[in-house]
XYZ file of C-alpha atoms in Angstrom:
207
model
C 14.836 -28.743 -12.523
C 14.554 -25.640 -14.693
C 13.014 -22.662 -12.888
C 10.481 -20.465 -14.716
C 11.756 -17.110 -13.506
C 14.705 -15.529 -11.720
C 14.198 -11.990 -10.438
C 17.020 -9.633 -9.457
C 15.985 -6.645 -7.339
C 17.774 -3.799 -5.571
C 16.493 -3.948 -1.996
C 14.414 -5.790 0.577
C 11.295 -3.683 0.019
C 11.309 -4.563 -3.663
C 11.964 -8.235 -2.899
C 9.014 -8.410 -0.509
C 6.655 -6.709 -2.963
C 7.643 -8.834 -5.970
C 7.574 -12.059 -3.985
C 4.085 -11.303 -2.662
C 2.763 -10.368 -6.121
C 4.083 -13.579 -7.657
C 2.889 -15.759 -4.791
C -0.577 -14.351 -4.240
C -1.754 -12.148 -7.103
C -1.648 -14.395 -10.156
C -5.343 -13.855 -10.869
C -5.036 -10.060 -10.596
C -1.919 -10.090 -12.756
C -3.747 -12.361 -15.230
C -0.967 -14.958 -15.265
C -0.902 -18.657 -14.460
C -0.555 -19.440 -10.799
C 2.047 -22.196 -10.717
C 5.167 -20.222 -11.632
C 8.419 -21.428 -10.101
C 10.619 -18.479 -9.252
C 13.535 -17.182 -7.188
C 14.021 -13.585 -6.072
C 17.515 -12.299 -5.324
C 18.450 -8.952 -3.752
C 21.760 -7.419 -4.825
C 23.857 -6.397 -1.796
C 24.947 -3.187 -3.521
C 21.381 -2.059 -4.140
C 20.494 -0.052 -7.262
C 24.071 0.602 -8.513
C 24.861 -3.057 -7.938
C 21.938 -4.231 -10.058
C 22.803 -1.808 -12.847
C 26.547 -2.427 -12.894
C 26.771 -6.075 -11.845
C 23.358 -7.479 -12.742
C 24.460 -8.892 -16.094
C 27.328 -10.762 -14.444
C 25.087 -11.887 -11.560
C 22.461 -13.321 -13.909
C 25.030 -15.118 -16.051
C 24.955 -17.823 -13.377
C 21.290 -18.533 -14.196
C 21.546 -18.894 -17.971
C 20.216 -22.339 -18.861
C 18.854 -22.822 -15.331
C 15.954 -20.360 -15.564
C 13.629 -19.772 -18.481
C 13.239 -16.035 -17.890
C 15.041 -13.250 -16.047
C 13.446 -10.081 -14.680
C 15.503 -7.167 -13.358
C 14.122 -4.282 -11.290
C 15.864 -1.254 -9.810
C 15.239 2.418 -9.055
C 16.446 5.122 -11.391
C 16.935 7.315 -8.309
C 20.231 6.305 -6.759
C 21.424 4.018 -9.556
C 24.303 6.350 -10.434
C 23.168 7.075 -13.986
C 20.210 9.333 -13.379
C 21.148 11.435 -16.403
C 19.685 8.655 -18.566
C 15.973 7.986 -18.924
C 14.447 4.843 -17.439
C 13.744 3.562 -20.938
C 17.342 4.089 -22.018
C 18.671 2.286 -18.957
C 16.344 -0.620 -19.670
C 17.354 -0.846 -23.319
C 21.071 -0.796 -22.551
C 20.906 -3.470 -19.856
C 18.615 -5.701 -21.917
C 21.101 -5.494 -24.775
C 23.913 -6.499 -22.414
C 21.906 -9.451 -21.155
C 21.252 -10.554 -24.744
C 24.993 -10.540 -25.381
C 25.567 -12.672 -22.307
C 23.474 -15.732 -23.004
C 19.857 -14.590 -22.629
C 17.529 -14.554 -25.619
C 15.697 -11.309 -26.340
C 12.343 -12.769 -25.383
C 13.579 -14.277 -22.125
C 14.691 -11.102 -20.290
C 13.138 -7.811 -19.242
C 14.630 -4.900 -17.309
C 12.274 -2.576 -15.450
C 13.537 0.738 -14.074
C 11.236 2.388 -11.565
C 11.206 6.132 -12.073
C 12.112 7.590 -9.729
C 11.771 4.719 -7.221
C 9.689 1.773 -5.986
C 7.433 3.972 -3.863
C 5.843 5.373 -7.034
C 3.866 2.096 -7.169
C 2.343 2.890 -3.758
C 0.382 5.841 -5.099
C -2.051 3.823 -7.221
C -5.330 5.460 -6.247
C -6.557 2.263 -4.609
C -8.599 2.629 -1.407
C -6.393 -0.030 0.181
C -3.435 2.376 0.192
C -4.967 4.594 2.848
C -5.859 1.561 4.978
C -2.320 0.175 4.863
C -0.777 3.556 5.587
C -3.228 4.257 8.395
C -4.785 7.492 7.161
C -8.256 8.210 5.838
C -8.637 8.768 2.110
C -9.376 12.425 2.865
C -6.176 12.763 4.893
C -4.175 11.135 2.116
C -5.723 13.414 -0.509
C -4.863 16.398 1.673
C -1.242 15.287 1.885
C -1.027 14.896 -1.882
C -2.237 18.463 -2.308
C 0.722 19.626 -0.220
C 3.462 17.995 -2.325
C 4.512 18.423 -5.979
C 2.827 15.806 -8.190
C 3.108 14.668 -11.800
C 0.386 14.584 -14.457
C -0.938 11.320 -12.993
C -1.265 13.029 -9.589
C 1.550 10.969 -8.133
C 4.187 12.594 -5.888
C 7.380 13.606 -7.665
C 9.198 12.421 -4.514
C 7.142 9.291 -3.743
C 9.371 7.907 -0.997
C 9.391 11.203 0.885
C 5.599 11.434 0.519
C 5.176 7.893 1.856
C 7.427 8.604 4.825
C 5.436 11.751 5.602
C 2.154 9.829 5.394
C 3.509 7.187 7.760
C 4.807 9.878 10.111
C 1.322 11.340 10.301
C -0.198 7.933 10.989
C 2.631 7.067 13.436
C 3.359 3.827 11.594
C 6.962 2.744 10.944
C 8.476 2.653 7.483
C 9.243 -1.024 6.892
C 9.089 -3.815 4.323
C 5.795 -4.965 5.835
C 4.159 -1.895 4.253
C 5.126 -3.141 0.790
C 4.021 -6.677 1.644
C 0.576 -5.457 2.692
C 0.219 -3.213 -0.338
C 1.268 -5.954 -2.757
C -1.222 -8.337 -1.151
C -4.305 -6.106 -1.206
C -4.007 -3.061 -3.456
C -5.891 -3.038 -6.768
C -3.528 -3.718 -9.665
C -5.789 -2.168 -12.261
C -5.532 1.436 -11.058
C -1.751 1.791 -11.142
C -0.901 3.600 -14.383
C 2.838 3.847 -13.780
C 4.815 3.006 -16.918
C 7.132 0.570 -15.128
C 4.275 -1.275 -13.449
C 2.431 -1.622 -16.731
C 5.586 -3.073 -18.295
C 5.919 -5.445 -15.317
C 2.372 -6.744 -15.825
C 2.655 -6.972 -19.602
C 5.946 -8.882 -19.363
C 4.552 -11.459 -16.955
C 1.403 -11.897 -19.040
C 3.474 -12.488 -22.152
C 5.701 -15.037 -20.443
C 3.113 -16.771 -18.262
C -0.380 -16.477 -19.775
C -3.290 -18.044 -17.866
C -3.645 -21.781 -18.393
C -6.676 -21.413 -20.667
C -4.733 -19.058 -22.964
C -1.379 -20.855 -22.951
């Protein structure tokens, strides 16, 4: 049976978040809710996805209708290139290896997955275990970009969890993916993620 979507990610945290979003947030993503999918984590993390992802996904050509690739720009080994450039190059390689242009999408998180955590949703503070005021105070202490997101999002998340005495684990990403508002996140990669899924899997009444 042909599967709708194969997803290749770089680590367990990313796998947990993507799996939860696809399983439970179809309405929020504005996609149909009966997608069949498989999520695979590359054992060599971000460099493995970048350098071996095309070869890895060759095994799914003809078996899956669409392929989605996600990895962090930070730690991928080619940080001198922009996220957009990395996406374009890998998508071109996938096109040359059996995937049609419309059937694949590469999403590079810049700098890393944790940038999605800082969405401005009130659920973030609840999952982390700090009040919204405490979280705002932390964000004033660290360098942020124009969207008021930490330039070092993983370090900021670890500091927030240290202050709340909660462990850094994949369960944090599972809880965030399950409850956090998906409309407030203005990160470029997340917007591409949503737009790609909506294009591939529109709601039933729009299909």
